[in-house]
PDB file of C-alpha atoms and ligand atoms in Angstrom:
ATOM      1  CA  MET A   1      62.570-101.361 -49.072  1.00 62.00           C
ATOM      2  CA  SER A   2      64.064-103.272 -46.108  1.00 68.00           C
ATOM      3  CA  ARG A   3      61.564-104.371 -43.434  1.00 76.00           C
ATOM      4  CA  PRO A   4      60.667-101.272 -41.369  1.00 89.00           C
ATOM      5  CA  GLU A   5      62.161-101.635 -37.894  1.00 90.00           C
ATOM      6  CA  PHE A   6      58.898-100.505 -36.260  1.00 95.00           C
ATOM      7  CA  ASP A   7      57.249-103.681 -37.564  1.00 95.00           C
ATOM      8  CA  GLU A   8      59.374-105.461 -34.944  1.00 92.00           C
ATOM      9  CA  TYR A   9      58.154-103.142 -32.187  1.00 94.00           C
ATOM     10  CA  ALA A  10      54.481-102.837 -33.152  1.00 95.00           C
ATOM     11  CA  ALA A  11      53.066-105.724 -31.074  1.00 93.00           C
ATOM     12  CA  SER A  12      54.617-104.501 -27.802  1.00 93.00           C
ATOM     13  CA  TYR A  13      55.102-100.819 -28.584  1.00 93.00           C
ATOM     14  CA  GLU A  14      53.612 -99.331 -25.376  1.00 90.00           C
ATOM     15  CA  LYS A  15      55.577-101.792 -23.244  1.00 91.00           C
ATOM     16  CA  LEU A  16      58.809-100.866 -25.027  1.00 92.00           C
ATOM     17  CA  LEU A  17      58.260 -97.181 -24.227  1.00 92.00           C
ATOM     18  CA  LYS A  18      58.070 -97.830 -20.495  1.00 90.00           C
ATOM     19  CA  ASP A  19      60.677 -95.941 -18.509  1.00 91.00           C
ATOM     20  CA  PRO A  20      60.640 -94.986 -14.809  1.00 90.00           C
ATOM     21  CA  ILE A  21      61.273 -91.256 -15.469  1.00 91.00           C
ATOM     22  CA  ARG A  22      58.759 -91.155 -18.319  1.00 92.00           C
ATOM     23  CA  ASP A  23      56.129 -92.939 -16.194  1.00 88.00           C
ATOM     24  CA  ARG A  24      56.659 -90.589 -13.246  1.00 88.00           C
ATOM     25  CA  PHE A  25      56.449 -87.572 -15.553  1.00 91.00           C
ATOM     26  CA  GLY A  26      53.423 -88.535 -17.621  1.00 90.00           C
ATOM     27  CA  GLY A  27      51.567 -91.059 -15.498  1.00 80.00           C
ATOM     28  CA  LYS A  28      50.737 -94.515 -16.797  1.00 76.00           C
ATOM     29  CA  GLY A  29      50.853 -94.879 -20.591  1.00 80.00           C
ATOM     30  CA  SER A  30      51.328 -92.190 -23.206  1.00 90.00           C
ATOM     31  CA  ARG A  31      47.997 -90.387 -23.111  1.00 93.00           C
ATOM     32  CA  PHE A  32      49.302 -87.256 -21.359  1.00 94.00           C
ATOM     33  CA  PHE A  33      52.048 -86.824 -23.998  1.00 95.00           C
ATOM     34  CA  HIS A  34      49.609 -87.171 -26.903  1.00 96.00           C
ATOM     35  CA  GLU A  35      47.074 -84.845 -25.277  1.00 95.00           C
ATOM     36  CA  ARG A  36      49.724 -82.146 -24.808  1.00 96.00           C
ATOM     37  CA  LYS A  37      50.440 -82.262 -28.556  1.00 97.00           C
ATOM     38  CA  ARG A  38      46.745 -82.188 -29.414  1.00 97.00           C
ATOM     39  CA  ASP A  39      46.336 -79.125 -27.187  1.00 95.00           C
ATOM     40  CA  LEU A  40      49.329 -77.322 -28.760  1.00 96.00           C
ATOM     41  CA  ILE A  41      47.837 -77.912 -32.213  1.00 98.00           C
ATOM     42  CA  ARG A  42      44.392 -76.735 -31.120  1.00 97.00           C
ATOM     43  CA  ALA A  43      45.908 -73.606 -29.554  1.00 95.00           C
ATOM     44  CA  TYR A  44      47.897 -72.858 -32.721  1.00 97.00           C
ATOM     45  CA  PHE A  45      44.795 -72.892 -34.934  1.00 98.00           C
ATOM     46  CA  ARG A  46      42.576 -71.200 -32.339  1.00 97.00           C
ATOM     47  CA  GLN A  47      45.011 -68.279 -32.137  1.00 95.00           C
ATOM     48  CA  ARG A  48      44.647 -67.893 -35.909  1.00 96.00           C
ATOM     49  CA  SER A  49      40.844 -68.227 -35.799  1.00 97.00           C
ATOM     50  CA  ALA A  50      41.181 -71.057 -38.335  1.00 97.00           C
ATOM     51  CA  ASN A  51      38.211 -73.291 -39.013  1.00 97.00           C
ATOM     52  CA  THR A  52      39.937 -76.673 -38.829  1.00 98.00           C
ATOM     53  CA  ARG A  53      36.726 -78.538 -39.702  1.00 98.00           C
ATOM     54  CA  SER A  54      37.162 -77.404 -43.277  1.00 98.00           C
ATOM     55  CA  MET A  55      40.789 -78.560 -43.339  1.00 98.00           C
ATOM     56  CA  SER A  56      42.511 -81.833 -44.286  1.00 98.00           C
ATOM     57  CA  TYR A  57      45.151 -83.221 -41.933  1.00 98.00           C
ATOM     58  CA  LEU A  58      47.890 -85.818 -42.453  1.00 98.00           C
ATOM     59  CA  ASP A  59      50.011 -87.292 -39.640  1.00 98.00           C
ATOM     60  CA  LEU A  60      53.278 -88.450 -41.232  1.00 98.00           C
ATOM     61  CA  GLY A  61      54.845 -91.366 -39.347  1.00 98.00           C
ATOM     62  CA  CYS A  62      51.619 -91.676 -37.371  1.00 98.00           C
ATOM     63  CA  GLY A  63      52.657 -94.925 -35.677  1.00 97.00           C
ATOM     64  CA  LYS A  64      49.703 -96.353 -33.743  1.00 97.00           C
ATOM     65  CA  GLY A  65      47.640 -93.272 -34.658  1.00 97.00           C
ATOM     66  CA  ASP A  66      47.262 -91.892 -31.126  1.00 97.00           C
ATOM     67  CA  LEU A  67      47.522 -88.199 -32.056  1.00 98.00           C
ATOM     68  CA  VAL A  68      45.547 -88.373 -35.278  1.00 97.00           C
ATOM     69  CA  SER A  69      42.781 -90.244 -33.428  1.00 97.00           C
ATOM     70  CA  LEU A  70      42.619 -87.543 -30.745  1.00 97.00           C
ATOM     71  CA  LEU A  71      42.204 -84.925 -33.514  1.00 98.00           C
ATOM     72  CA  ARG A  72      39.781 -86.949 -35.661  1.00 97.00           C
ATOM     73  CA  ASP A  73      36.793 -84.729 -34.956  1.00 97.00           C
ATOM     74  CA  ASP A  74      38.716 -81.458 -35.229  1.00 98.00           C
ATOM     75  CA  PHE A  75      39.369 -81.741 -38.975  1.00 98.00           C
ATOM     76  CA  GLY A  76      37.232 -82.397 -42.034  1.00 97.00           C
ATOM     77  CA  ARG A  77      39.563 -85.142 -43.244  1.00 97.00           C
ATOM     78  CA  VAL A  78      42.225 -86.986 -41.229  1.00 98.00           C
ATOM     79  CA  ALA A  79      44.820 -89.400 -42.594  1.00 98.00           C
ATOM     80  CA  GLY A  80      47.972 -91.098 -41.413  1.00 98.00           C
ATOM     81  CA  CYS A  81      50.878 -92.832 -43.092  1.00 98.00           C
ATOM     82  CA  ASP A  82      53.846 -94.798 -41.856  1.00 98.00           C
ATOM     83  CA  PRO A  83      56.452 -97.156 -43.359  1.00 97.00           C
ATOM     84  CA  SER A  84      55.424 -99.779 -40.775  1.00 97.00           C
ATOM     85  CA  ALA A  85      52.228-101.654 -41.686  1.00 97.00           C
ATOM     86  CA  GLY A  86      52.403-103.289 -38.242  1.00 97.00           C
ATOM     87  CA  MET A  87      52.108 -99.940 -36.486  1.00 97.00           C
ATOM     88  CA  LEU A  88      49.073 -98.960 -38.609  1.00 98.00           C
ATOM     89  CA  GLU A  89      47.244-102.247 -38.094  1.00 96.00           C
ATOM     90  CA  THR A  90      45.013-101.295 -35.153  1.00 94.00           C
ATOM     91  CA  ILE A  91      44.076 -97.733 -36.187  1.00 96.00           C
ATOM     92  CA  GLN A  92      40.355 -97.205 -36.678  1.00 94.00           C
ATOM     93  CA  GLY A  93      38.321 -94.377 -38.166  1.00 92.00           C
ATOM     94  CA  VAL A  94      41.293 -92.748 -39.878  1.00 96.00           C
ATOM     95  CA  GLN A  95      42.401 -93.198 -43.488  1.00 97.00           C
ATOM     96  CA  THR A  96      45.825 -94.878 -43.391  1.00 98.00           C
ATOM     97  CA  ARG A  97      48.403 -95.745 -46.037  1.00 98.00           C
ATOM     98  CA  VAL A  98      51.701 -97.602 -45.807  1.00 98.00           C
ATOM     99  CA  GLN A  99      54.785 -95.749 -47.058  1.00 98.00           C
ATOM    100  CA  THR A 100      56.275 -98.441 -49.251  1.00 96.00           C
ATOM    101  CA  ASP A 101      59.223 -96.109 -49.799  1.00 96.00           C
ATOM    102  CA  PHE A 102      60.556 -94.384 -46.633  1.00 96.00           C
ATOM    103  CA  GLY A 103      61.162 -91.164 -48.559  1.00 96.00           C
ATOM    104  CA  LYS A 104      57.838 -90.918 -50.400  1.00 98.00           C
ATOM    105  CA  ILE A 105      54.515 -89.860 -48.952  1.00 98.00           C
ATOM    106  CA  PRO A 106      51.718 -91.972 -50.468  1.00 98.00           C
ATOM    107  CA  PHE A 107      49.363 -89.068 -51.182  1.00 98.00           C
ATOM    108  CA  GLY A 108      48.998 -86.657 -54.076  1.00 98.00           C
ATOM    109  CA  ALA A 109      50.311 -83.128 -54.471  1.00 98.00           C
ATOM    110  CA  ALA A 110      48.554 -80.354 -52.527  1.00 97.00           C
ATOM    111  CA  GLU A 111      46.109 -82.731 -50.780  1.00 98.00           C
ATOM    112  CA  PHE A 112      46.506 -81.372 -47.237  1.00 98.00           C
ATOM    113  CA  ASP A 113      46.164 -78.133 -45.273  1.00 98.00           C
ATOM    114  CA  PHE A 114      48.083 -79.443 -42.293  1.00 98.00           C
ATOM    115  CA  VAL A 115      50.786 -82.105 -41.769  1.00 98.00           C
ATOM    116  CA  THR A 116      52.432 -83.216 -38.518  1.00 98.00           C
ATOM    117  CA  ALA A 117      55.516 -85.355 -37.916  1.00 98.00           C
ATOM    118  CA  VAL A 118      55.753 -86.267 -34.243  1.00 98.00           C
ATOM    119  CA  CYS A 119      58.918 -87.955 -32.984  1.00 98.00           C
ATOM    120  CA  VAL A 120      59.592 -89.130 -36.543  1.00 98.00           C
ATOM    121  CA  TYR A 121      62.594 -87.116 -37.668  1.00 98.00           C
ATOM    122  CA  HIS A 122      64.986 -88.559 -35.091  1.00 98.00           C
ATOM    123  CA  HIS A 123      64.383 -91.925 -36.810  1.00 97.00           C
ATOM    124  CA  VAL A 124      65.096 -90.504 -40.266  1.00 97.00           C
ATOM    125  CA  PRO A 125      68.788 -90.602 -41.215  1.00 97.00           C
ATOM    126  CA  PRO A 126      70.114 -87.000 -41.310  1.00 97.00           C
ATOM    127  CA  GLU A 127      70.959 -87.275 -45.032  1.00 98.00           C
ATOM    128  CA  ALA A 128      67.323 -88.242 -45.831  1.00 98.00           C
ATOM    129  CA  ARG A 129      65.612 -85.493 -43.811  1.00 98.00           C
ATOM    130  CA  LEU A 130      65.610 -82.750 -46.434  1.00 98.00           C
ATOM    131  CA  ALA A 131      64.065 -84.975 -49.118  1.00 98.00           C
ATOM    132  CA  LEU A 132      61.312 -86.073 -46.684  1.00 98.00           C
ATOM    133  CA  THR A 133      60.602 -82.437 -45.761  1.00 98.00           C
ATOM    134  CA  CYS A 134      60.347 -81.571 -49.472  1.00 98.00           C
ATOM    135  CA  GLU A 135      57.827 -84.404 -49.762  1.00 98.00           C
ATOM    136  CA  VAL A 136      55.754 -82.769 -47.020  1.00 98.00           C
ATOM    137  CA  ASN A 137      55.973 -79.542 -48.995  1.00 98.00           C
ATOM    138  CA  ARG A 138      54.644 -81.402 -52.049  1.00 98.00           C
ATOM    139  CA  VAL A 139      51.544 -82.828 -50.317  1.00 98.00           C
ATOM    140  CA  LEU A 140      50.652 -79.488 -48.683  1.00 98.00           C
ATOM    141  CA  LYS A 141      48.505 -76.839 -50.324  1.00 97.00           C
ATOM    142  CA  ALA A 142      50.014 -73.368 -50.754  1.00 94.00           C
ATOM    143  CA  GLY A 143      49.940 -71.695 -47.352  1.00 95.00           C
ATOM    144  CA  GLY A 144      49.534 -75.083 -45.631  1.00 98.00           C
ATOM    145  CA  VAL A 145      51.054 -75.700 -42.206  1.00 98.00           C
ATOM    146  CA  PHE A 146      53.695 -78.248 -41.226  1.00 98.00           C
ATOM    147  CA  ALA A 147      54.409 -78.982 -37.547  1.00 98.00           C
ATOM    148  CA  ILE A 148      57.407 -80.998 -36.389  1.00 98.00           C
ATOM    149  CA  ILE A 149      57.455 -82.118 -32.765  1.00 98.00           C
ATOM    150  CA  GLU A 150      60.641 -83.635 -31.419  1.00 98.00           C
ATOM    151  CA  HIS A 151      62.547 -84.591 -28.271  1.00 98.00           C
ATOM    152  CA  ASN A 152      64.733 -81.761 -27.018  1.00 98.00           C
ATOM    153  CA  PRO A 153      68.389 -82.868 -27.006  1.00 98.00           C
ATOM    154  CA  TYR A 154      69.208 -80.085 -24.473  1.00 97.00           C
ATOM    155  CA  ASN A 155      66.988 -81.750 -21.875  1.00 96.00           C
ATOM    156  CA  PRO A 156      69.115 -84.312 -19.954  1.00 96.00           C
ATOM    157  CA  ALA A 157      66.100 -86.456 -18.949  1.00 95.00           C
ATOM    158  CA  ALA A 158      64.902 -86.634 -22.574  1.00 96.00           C
ATOM    159  CA  ARG A 159      68.376 -87.716 -23.673  1.00 96.00           C
ATOM    160  CA  LEU A 160      68.583 -90.354 -20.926  1.00 96.00           C
ATOM    161  CA  ILE A 161      65.158 -91.800 -21.750  1.00 95.00           C
ATOM    162  CA  VAL A 162      65.969 -91.940 -25.484  1.00 95.00           C
ATOM    163  CA  SER A 163      69.326 -93.618 -24.772  1.00 95.00           C
ATOM    164  CA  ARG A 164      67.662 -96.520 -22.937  1.00 94.00           C
ATOM    165  CA  THR A 165      64.421 -96.911 -24.914  1.00 94.00           C
ATOM    166  CA  PRO A 166      64.654 -99.891 -27.279  1.00 94.00           C
ATOM    167  CA  VAL A 167      62.618 -98.262 -30.076  1.00 93.00           C
ATOM    168  CA  ASP A 168      65.068 -95.331 -30.085  1.00 94.00           C
ATOM    169  CA  ALA A 169      68.149 -97.462 -30.739  1.00 94.00           C
ATOM    170  CA  ASP A 170      68.661 -95.659 -34.087  1.00 94.00           C
ATOM    171  CA  ALA A 171      67.753 -92.178 -32.810  1.00 96.00           C
ATOM    172  CA  VAL A 172      69.747 -89.136 -33.902  1.00 98.00           C
ATOM    173  CA  LEU A 173      68.122 -86.213 -32.087  1.00 98.00           C
ATOM    174  CA  LEU A 174      67.866 -82.821 -33.732  1.00 98.00           C
ATOM    175  CA  THR A 175      67.784 -79.433 -32.057  1.00 98.00           C
ATOM    176  CA  GLN A 176      64.993 -76.945 -32.557  1.00 97.00           C
ATOM    177  CA  ARG A 177      67.398 -74.772 -34.519  1.00 97.00           C
ATOM    178  CA  GLU A 178      68.273 -77.680 -36.858  1.00 98.00           C
ATOM    179  CA  THR A 179      64.579 -78.429 -37.349  1.00 98.00           C
ATOM    180  CA  SER A 180      63.740 -74.801 -38.175  1.00 98.00           C
ATOM    181  CA  LYS A 181      66.669 -74.612 -40.602  1.00 98.00           C
ATOM    182  CA  LEU A 182      65.604 -77.833 -42.333  1.00 98.00           C
ATOM    183  CA  MET A 183      62.079 -76.501 -42.776  1.00 98.00           C
ATOM    184  CA  GLY A 184      63.425 -73.213 -44.127  1.00 98.00           C
ATOM    185  CA  VAL A 185      65.575 -74.984 -46.736  1.00 98.00           C
ATOM    186  CA  ALA A 186      62.588 -77.115 -47.800  1.00 98.00           C
ATOM    187  CA  GLY A 187      60.488 -74.033 -48.559  1.00 97.00           C
ATOM    188  CA  PHE A 188      58.739 -73.250 -45.278  1.00 98.00           C
ATOM    189  CA  SER A 189      58.619 -70.109 -43.151  1.00 97.00           C
ATOM    190  CA  CYS A 190      58.803 -70.889 -39.449  1.00 97.00           C
ATOM    191  CA  GLN A 191      55.987 -69.208 -37.606  1.00 95.00           C
ATOM    192  CA  VAL A 192      55.887 -70.521 -34.058  1.00 95.00           C
ATOM    193  CA  SER A 193      58.385 -72.541 -32.101  1.00 95.00           C
ATOM    194  CA  ARG A 194      58.214 -73.415 -28.457  1.00 95.00           C
ATOM    195  CA  TYR A 195      59.493 -75.910 -25.939  1.00 96.00           C
ATOM    196  CA  PHE A 196      57.006 -77.746 -23.749  1.00 96.00           C
ATOM    197  CA  LEU A 197      56.820 -80.615 -21.228  1.00 96.00           C
ATOM    198  CA  TYR A 198      58.644 -78.758 -18.464  1.00 93.00           C
ATOM    199  CA  PHE A 199      56.370 -80.041 -15.701  1.00 91.00           C
ATOM    200  CA  PRO A 200      55.050 -83.521 -14.932  1.00 92.00           C
ATOM    201  CA  GLU A 201      51.376 -84.226 -15.439  1.00 93.00           C
ATOM    202  CA  SER A 202      50.512 -83.736 -11.738  1.00 90.00           C
ATOM    203  CA  VAL A 203      51.907 -80.166 -11.762  1.00 91.00           C
ATOM    204  CA  TYR A 204      50.706 -79.333 -15.274  1.00 91.00           C
ATOM    205  CA  ARG A 205      47.107 -80.272 -14.423  1.00 88.00           C
ATOM    206  CA  ARG A 206      47.192 -77.638 -11.663  1.00 90.00           C
ATOM    207  CA  THR A 207      49.077 -74.849 -13.438  1.00 88.00           C
ATOM    208  CA  GLY A 208      47.729 -75.280 -16.992  1.00 83.00           C
ATOM    209  CA  ASP A 209      49.488 -74.239 -20.159  1.00 86.00           C
ATOM    210  CA  ALA A 210      49.911 -70.545 -19.303  1.00 86.00           C
ATOM    211  CA  VAL A 211      52.863 -71.221 -16.985  1.00 86.00           C
ATOM    212  CA  GLU A 212      54.596 -73.606 -19.417  1.00 88.00           C
ATOM    213  CA  LYS A 213      54.038 -71.149 -22.255  1.00 87.00           C
ATOM    214  CA  TRP A 214      55.868 -68.519 -20.263  1.00 87.00           C
ATOM    215  CA  PHE A 215      58.895 -70.872 -20.195  1.00 85.00           C
ATOM    216  CA  GLY A 216      58.433 -71.764 -23.875  1.00 82.00           C
ATOM    217  CA  LYS A 217      61.591 -70.091 -25.221  1.00 87.00           C
ATOM    218  CA  ILE A 218      63.884 -71.607 -22.598  1.00 90.00           C
ATOM    219  CA  PRO A 219      65.355 -74.706 -24.263  1.00 93.00           C
ATOM    220  CA  LEU A 220      64.796 -77.073 -21.347  1.00 92.00           C
ATOM    221  CA  GLY A 221      61.368 -78.572 -21.970  1.00 95.00           C
ATOM    222  CA  GLY A 222      61.320 -82.282 -22.775  1.00 96.00           C
ATOM    223  CA  GLN A 223      60.115 -81.646 -26.319  1.00 97.00           C
ATOM    224  CA  TYR A 224      59.632 -78.783 -28.752  1.00 98.00           C
ATOM    225  CA  ALA A 225      57.225 -77.942 -31.558  1.00 98.00           C
ATOM    226  CA  VAL A 226      57.914 -75.915 -34.694  1.00 98.00           C
ATOM    227  CA  PHE A 227      54.979 -74.749 -36.826  1.00 98.00           C
ATOM    228  CA  ALA A 228      55.884 -73.521 -40.321  1.00 98.00           C
ATOM    229  CA  ILE A 229      53.944 -72.349 -43.353  1.00 98.00           C
ATOM    230  CA  LYS A 230      54.569 -73.511 -46.906  1.00 98.00           C
ATOM    231  CA  ASN A 231      55.887 -70.561 -48.862  1.00 93.00           C
ATOM    232  CA  SER A 232      53.667 -69.583 -51.776  1.00 81.00           C
ATOM    233  CA  ARG A 233      56.541 -69.867 -54.247  1.00 65.00           C
ATOM    234  CA  SER A 234      58.478 -72.707 -52.648  1.00 54.00           C
ATOM    235  CA  LEU A 235      60.620 -75.231 -54.512  1.00 51.00           C
TER     236      LEU A 235
HETATM  237  C1  SAM B   1      58.532 -93.014 -32.198  1.00 90.03           C
HETATM  238  S1  SAM B   1      57.378 -93.471 -33.415  1.00 90.03           S
HETATM  239  C2  SAM B   1      56.231 -92.112 -33.305  1.00 90.03           C
HETATM  240  C3  SAM B   1      54.877 -92.486 -33.777  1.00 90.03           C
HETATM  241  C4  SAM B   1      53.824 -91.375 -33.639  1.00 90.03           C
HETATM  242  N1  SAM B   1      54.145 -90.244 -34.480  1.00 90.03           N
HETATM  243  C5  SAM B   1      53.660 -90.961 -32.195  1.00 90.03           C
HETATM  244  O1  SAM B   1      53.993 -89.830 -31.833  1.00 90.03           O
HETATM  245  O2  SAM B   1      53.167 -91.784 -31.410  1.00 90.03           O
HETATM  246  C6  SAM B   1      58.214 -93.097 -34.926  1.00 90.03           C
HETATM  247  C7  SAM B   1      57.437 -93.485 -36.163  1.00 90.03           C
HETATM  248  O3  SAM B   1      58.121 -92.917 -37.296  1.00 90.03           O
HETATM  249  C8  SAM B   1      58.012 -93.846 -38.354  1.00 90.03           C
HETATM  250  N2  SAM B   1      59.025 -93.532 -39.371  1.00 90.03           N
HETATM  251  C9  SAM B   1      60.320 -93.897 -39.431  1.00 90.03           C
HETATM  252  N3  SAM B   1      60.888 -93.438 -40.568  1.00 90.03           N
HETATM  253  C10 SAM B   1      59.930 -92.739 -41.241  1.00 90.03           C
HETATM  254  C11 SAM B   1      59.878 -92.016 -42.466  1.00 90.03           C
HETATM  255  N4  SAM B   1      60.923 -91.923 -43.279  1.00 90.03           N
HETATM  256  N5  SAM B   1      58.713 -91.424 -42.809  1.00 90.03           N
HETATM  257  C12 SAM B   1      57.626 -91.520 -42.015  1.00 90.03           C
HETATM  258  N6  SAM B   1      57.609 -92.197 -40.858  1.00 90.03           N
HETATM  259  C13 SAM B   1      58.748 -92.786 -40.469  1.00 90.03           C
HETATM  260  C14 SAM B   1      58.180 -95.195 -37.672  1.00 90.03           C
HETATM  261  O4  SAM B   1      57.723 -96.285 -38.461  1.00 90.03           O
HETATM  262  C15 SAM B   1      57.379 -94.986 -36.401  1.00 90.03           C
HETATM  263  O5  SAM B   1      56.037 -95.391 -36.513  1.00 90.03           O
END
């Protein structure tokens, strides 16, 4: 495998994400963005009355482990993997493994109840996306849940930020429809999809999620999430 490009970014990752629009939207650093994803995931399972403490969770392409760390106490087992050993280096309290092959997930079949891939797929070449999604299918138990969260290419600010962020030099954004289709082909049934990040942190803190949820089908939020279930007789 060639040296993962995120090894080059790992030491100054947060600095490389800095962008005036992003900073105005989410405040200093990335915490707001990670917390929004954590809250979407919590809401998804809460609505299904699922006991996540008995579940195992893998964050594919976990990077510095921000999301998986925020969810560490929500699940019985949490793990992360990434092709970049540099990105994984500082993660604590979470089982991590390096993906020595970009297309293979370094865990066994049916090990997890829940897998996320957050801002990963736009770094995966389009021709490699289906095989990676089939890999997620492999590591999930029957009925397990896969959530993909991605930048929304219909949002002009998201596109502008991606176009000038050094770590996104290779980015090929995918629409929510493309993501749902990919998951369907790989043996998943899409259950919930919504756009989010319509309002900056200062507004969101006052209005809460109810207002954003109301907008959730309008394809203008900065990002979107698709939750899908592994079909019982998939692949
Ligand atoms: C923009 S970062 C996102 C990191 C983390 N998910 C987050 O939200 O903070 C993209 C990550 O995807 C990883 N990545 C790239 N290709 C991948 C692949 N084929 N499988 C898994 N991860 C991959 C990169 O190494 C990098 O850590």
